[in-house]
Amino acid sequence: MRVDKQPASASSNEISHLFWPSDHPLDAKGYLVGSRIGTLYAVATLAPFSQSISDLDRCYKHSAARLIGQLNPLNDTPSRPSPAGGDEDWITIIYNGTGTIQINASKTDDETIVVLYDRPSMRKHHFLSLRPLLKPSLVSTDSSSSPSSSSSSSAAAASKHNENEELAHKIVLFDRFFPHHAMPGVPCGHPREMSKVIEFVNSSEEMHTRLLHFIATQNVKPKPVHSSHLAPHPSRRPLFPYRLDSILALSTFLQQLNVRMVEISSWPSRYRKITREEDGDLSGRRAEYVMLFNTLWLVANDIIFGRATGAILMQNCDLLAAWLEYHLQMYTVTLIKRALRWTNSYPVGLKLNDQLGQAFCLCANMTVDFWHIHVLKHAYLILPKMIWTAGLVSLFGSTFALAVASDLLTIATFHLWIIYRVFTVIFDCQLRFLSVLFNIFRGRKYNVLRNRNEPAMYQLDQLILGTIFFTLAIFLFPTILAFYMLTSTTRVVIVWTHGIIGTGLSLLNHFPLFVVMLRFKDPARLPSGVCFVPVAQGPAHFKLKNKPVGLAWIFSDYISLWANLTAHYSPRLLLYHLCTGMPIAPLPTRAAAYKRP
């Protein structure tokens, strides 16, 4: 198909673009309803010539579209009518049926690239976007208290400018692939505000529906705007105030309860936002829609799995209590005492200090016995009721059962955490003590101001005393190291168990189940950009198509979470903490719940 332009009085040597709905044939007749953006003409629908121009102007009075021209005018149709908006942008498109299009314009006389597009179905939540669909965070803080709130508007403007430049660059590529459509040595005039084009295409179905309704009724009334729609969108805050963060950090169950209540409290505000039709942020509304239904699906599946888990726990609470009591007694009391006695009796032939080893072993055994007598034995008596209560709580979701299991593990191993912290402090002090004595031994000292070791002069009695202390610390260090490695090993096992439970909570709380379903069922509801595909009609015709998001984008949060988990629980980092005496702690559950990047 050949696209020509009739010469006009003025020439601008620019290449313009015509966005045309694919459901309207070029041999039809009617007024063009659309908009002009720079050198680009975007057509939303065709109005029949039987309608008066004044009525059509009244139909699109409060819309971004207007009458911009006519297609294949009839003989009795005026060649250049005078609509309310003026006739300076009025165009006439003539299709002669042989593959040639003639466009009359008052300002351009160059060739035009025709881009066909399918109207996005608003009923099916289809739309186009220059960037991947936004994924709003579950918990949003108040922007006024953020130090970066002053630059939010400028950042949004910069983001939109980058989108415009990106799509404009795509259109510029047409001239490289089809050089016979570009004039040599003349810069092509491509639209800068490409985001306006996408917004127009997204609203084209609404413009088409408005025209059909206007023709059917001939009495269009402006749609009332309820005051509830104009209410400010409340920011979603955590259920608990920030001053109670320290309390939340103590219990995984409270953290999970906070996450679930925040999700439930966000449903009304999300629903109000997705039903706010006057809001121009279509991508934001669709993102809220996806996040709302993804949360609903996750909560529903969590409750379904939780009911099954709760039934198992409540029906087998006595059997599970006996099994749990045996293993808690074995691994948190008996096995720990055996390991302490083995460490105190020359492990693997390593000669340790008897007095220091007996003191460490006695203190650790006293801590284990105290926790066993005053806490665990009393807990064993009510363990069936605790399991039955956990099953009752899990009826609200299997995540609550995992959270209760994490808290029970914390309580059952609290004495091991105390022993580990004591030996960590002792090991850290021993390392610092050896570092200071080693500097004295080699005649150096640490300069605090310059943060370096420098040569120093010591008196004879200082050198002798430092050498004696250094020798004593060297001989006591293997004993401290042996008990420290024992407690650190138990701590690593407990931390890894907490990590597995935390990963399960993150999967059940934030798995993009609804997003994955949409990706395979209806990819048009998850756009990540647009592309231009040449069509068979001719070299000047292209098809504007939607590019759905990829699986890498859908699971980007889990990729980030997995990166955080592998970084936190990496063997290299654990070895570094072990060698330096730094405490080993599990990854906070809130870091996985309140992501996100």
Coordinates of C-alpha atoms in Angstrom, one line a residue, residues 286-504:
R286 CA -4.4 -1.8 37.2
A287 CA -1.5 -2.4 39.5
E288 CA -3.7 -2.0 42.5
Y289 CA -6.2 -4.3 40.9
V290 CA -3.6 -7.0 40.4
M291 CA -2.2 -6.6 43.9
L292 CA -5.6 -6.7 45.5
F293 CA -6.7 -9.9 43.8
N294 CA -3.2 -11.5 44.3
T295 CA -3.6 -10.8 48.0
L296 CA -7.1 -12.2 48.0
W297 CA -6.0 -15.4 46.3
L298 CA -3.1 -15.8 48.7
V299 CA -5.2 -15.3 51.8
A300 CA -7.8 -17.7 50.4
N301 CA -5.2 -20.4 49.7
D302 CA -3.6 -19.8 53.0
I303 CA -6.9 -20.3 54.8
I304 CA -7.6 -23.5 52.8
F305 CA -4.2 -25.0 53.6
G306 CA -4.6 -23.7 57.2
R307 CA -7.8 -25.6 57.7
A308 CA -6.2 -28.8 56.6
T309 CA -3.2 -28.2 58.8
G310 CA -5.4 -27.2 61.8
A311 CA -7.5 -30.3 61.5
I312 CA -4.4 -32.5 61.6
L313 CA -2.9 -30.6 64.6
M314 CA -6.2 -30.6 66.6
Q315 CA -7.0 -34.3 65.9
N316 CA -3.4 -35.6 66.7
C317 CA -2.4 -33.1 69.4
D318 CA -1.6 -35.9 72.0
L319 CA 0.5 -37.9 69.5
L320 CA 2.3 -34.8 68.3
A321 CA 2.9 -33.6 71.8
A322 CA 4.6 -36.9 72.8
W323 CA 6.7 -36.9 69.7
L324 CA 7.7 -33.2 70.2
E325 CA 8.5 -33.8 73.9
Y326 CA 10.8 -36.6 73.1
H327 CA 12.8 -34.7 70.5
L328 CA 13.0 -31.5 72.5
Q329 CA 14.3 -33.4 75.5
M330 CA 16.8 -35.2 73.2
Y331 CA 18.2 -32.3 71.2
T332 CA 17.9 -29.4 73.5
V333 CA 18.9 -31.0 76.8
T334 CA 20.4 -34.5 76.6
L335 CA 22.5 -34.0 73.5
I336 CA 23.7 -30.6 74.6
K337 CA 24.9 -32.1 77.9
R338 CA 26.7 -34.9 76.1
A339 CA 28.4 -32.4 73.8
L340 CA 29.5 -30.3 76.8
R341 CA 31.0 -33.3 78.6
W342 CA 32.7 -34.4 75.4
T343 CA 34.2 -31.0 74.8
N344 CA 35.5 -30.9 78.4
S345 CA 37.2 -34.3 78.1
Y346 CA 40.0 -33.6 75.6
P347 CA 38.0 -33.6 72.3
V348 CA 39.8 -35.3 69.4
G349 CA 42.9 -35.5 71.6
L350 CA 43.1 -31.7 72.0
K351 CA 44.7 -30.7 75.3
L352 CA 42.5 -28.1 77.0
N353 CA 42.8 -26.2 80.3
D354 CA 41.0 -28.4 82.9
Q355 CA 40.0 -25.7 85.3
L356 CA 38.7 -23.3 82.7
G357 CA 36.9 -26.2 80.8
Q358 CA 35.2 -27.4 84.0
A359 CA 34.0 -23.8 84.8
F360 CA 32.6 -23.4 81.3
C361 CA 31.0 -26.9 81.4
L362 CA 29.5 -26.3 84.8
C363 CA 28.0 -22.9 83.9
A364 CA 26.5 -24.2 80.7
N365 CA 25.0 -27.3 82.4
M366 CA 23.5 -25.1 85.1
T367 CA 21.9 -23.0 82.4
V368 CA 20.5 -26.0 80.6
D369 CA 19.2 -27.6 83.8
F370 CA 17.6 -24.3 85.0
W371 CA 15.7 -23.9 81.7
H372 CA 14.8 -27.6 81.6
I373 CA 13.4 -27.6 85.2
H374 CA 11.6 -24.3 85.3
V375 CA 10.4 -23.9 81.7
L376 CA 10.5 -27.0 79.6
K377 CA 9.0 -29.4 82.1
H378 CA 6.1 -27.1 82.7
A379 CA 5.7 -26.7 79.0
Y380 CA 5.6 -30.4 78.5
L381 CA 2.5 -30.6 80.6
I382 CA 0.5 -28.2 78.5
L383 CA 2.1 -29.1 75.2
P384 CA -1.0 -30.9 73.9
K385 CA -3.1 -27.8 74.6
M386 CA -0.5 -25.7 72.9
I387 CA -0.5 -27.8 69.8
W388 CA -4.4 -27.8 69.8
T389 CA -4.3 -24.0 70.1
A390 CA -1.8 -23.8 67.3
G391 CA -4.2 -25.9 65.2
L392 CA -7.0 -23.5 66.1
V393 CA -5.0 -20.5 65.1
S394 CA -4.0 -22.2 61.8
L395 CA -7.6 -22.2 60.8
F396 CA -7.0 -18.5 59.9
G397 CA -4.1 -19.6 57.7
S398 CA -1.2 -22.0 57.5
T399 CA 1.2 -19.1 57.9
F400 CA 0.1 -18.7 61.5
A401 CA 1.0 -22.3 62.1
L402 CA 4.5 -21.7 60.8
A403 CA 4.7 -18.5 62.9
V404 CA 3.8 -20.4 66.0
A405 CA 6.3 -23.1 65.2
S406 CA 9.0 -20.5 64.8
D407 CA 8.1 -19.0 68.2
L408 CA 8.1 -22.4 69.9
L409 CA 11.5 -23.1 68.5
T410 CA 12.7 -19.8 69.9
I411 CA 11.3 -20.5 73.3
A412 CA 12.6 -24.1 73.4
T413 CA 16.2 -23.0 72.4
F414 CA 16.3 -19.8 74.5
H415 CA 18.9 -21.3 76.9
L416 CA 21.1 -22.3 74.0
W417 CA 20.9 -18.7 72.8
I418 CA 22.0 -17.4 76.2
I419 CA 25.0 -19.9 76.3
Y420 CA 25.9 -18.9 72.7
R421 CA 25.8 -15.1 73.5
V422 CA 28.0 -15.6 76.6
F423 CA 30.6 -17.6 74.8
T424 CA 30.5 -15.1 71.9
V425 CA 31.2 -12.2 74.3
I426 CA 34.1 -14.2 75.9
F427 CA 35.6 -15.1 72.5
D428 CA 35.3 -11.5 71.2
C429 CA 37.0 -10.2 74.3
Q430 CA 39.7 -12.8 74.0
L431 CA 40.4 -11.8 70.4
R432 CA 40.7 -8.1 71.4
F433 CA 42.9 -9.0 74.3
L434 CA 45.2 -11.1 72.1
S435 CA 45.4 -8.3 69.6
V436 CA 46.4 -5.7 72.2
L437 CA 49.0 -8.0 73.8
F438 CA 50.4 -9.0 70.4
N439 CA 51.0 -5.3 69.6
I440 CA 52.9 -4.9 72.9
F441 CA 54.8 -8.1 72.3
R442 CA 56.1 -6.8 68.9
G443 CA 56.6 -3.2 70.2
R444 CA 53.7 -1.4 68.5
K445 CA 50.6 0.4 69.6
Y446 CA 47.3 1.3 68.0
N447 CA 46.8 5.0 67.1
V448 CA 43.1 5.8 67.5
L449 CA 43.3 9.1 65.7
R450 CA 45.0 7.7 62.6
N451 CA 43.4 4.3 62.8
R452 CA 46.6 2.4 62.4
N453 CA 49.4 0.6 64.3
E454 CA 52.5 2.6 64.9
P455 CA 55.9 1.8 66.5
A456 CA 56.0 2.5 70.3
M457 CA 58.6 2.4 73.1
Y458 CA 57.7 0.4 76.2
Q459 CA 59.6 0.0 79.4
L460 CA 61.0 -3.3 80.5
D461 CA 58.4 -4.1 83.1
Q462 CA 55.6 -3.3 80.6
L463 CA 57.2 -5.7 78.1
I464 CA 57.6 -8.5 80.7
L465 CA 54.0 -8.1 82.0
G466 CA 52.6 -8.0 78.4
T467 CA 54.6 -11.1 77.5
I468 CA 53.3 -13.0 80.5
F469 CA 49.7 -12.0 79.8
F470 CA 50.1 -12.9 76.1
T471 CA 51.4 -16.3 76.9
L472 CA 48.6 -17.0 79.4
A473 CA 46.0 -15.9 76.8
I474 CA 47.5 -18.1 74.1
F475 CA 47.3 -21.2 76.4
L476 CA 43.7 -20.4 77.4
F477 CA 42.5 -19.6 73.8
P478 CA 42.1 -23.3 72.6
T479 CA 39.6 -24.0 75.5
I480 CA 37.6 -20.9 74.7
L481 CA 37.7 -21.7 71.0
A482 CA 36.4 -25.3 71.6
F483 CA 33.4 -24.2 73.6
Y484 CA 32.7 -21.3 71.3
M485 CA 32.7 -23.6 68.2
L486 CA 30.3 -26.0 70.0
T487 CA 27.8 -23.3 70.8
S488 CA 28.2 -21.6 67.4
T489 CA 27.4 -24.9 65.7
T490 CA 24.1 -25.3 67.5
R491 CA 23.3 -21.6 66.8
V492 CA 23.9 -22.1 63.0
V493 CA 21.5 -25.1 63.0
I494 CA 18.9 -23.0 64.8
V495 CA 19.4 -20.0 62.5
W496 CA 19.1 -22.2 59.4
T497 CA 15.8 -23.7 60.7
H498 CA 14.4 -20.2 61.3
G499 CA 15.6 -19.3 57.7
I500 CA 13.6 -22.3 56.3
I501 CA 10.5 -21.2 58.2
G502 CA 10.9 -17.6 57.1
T503 CA 11.2 -18.6 53.5
G504 CA 8.0 -20.6 53.7

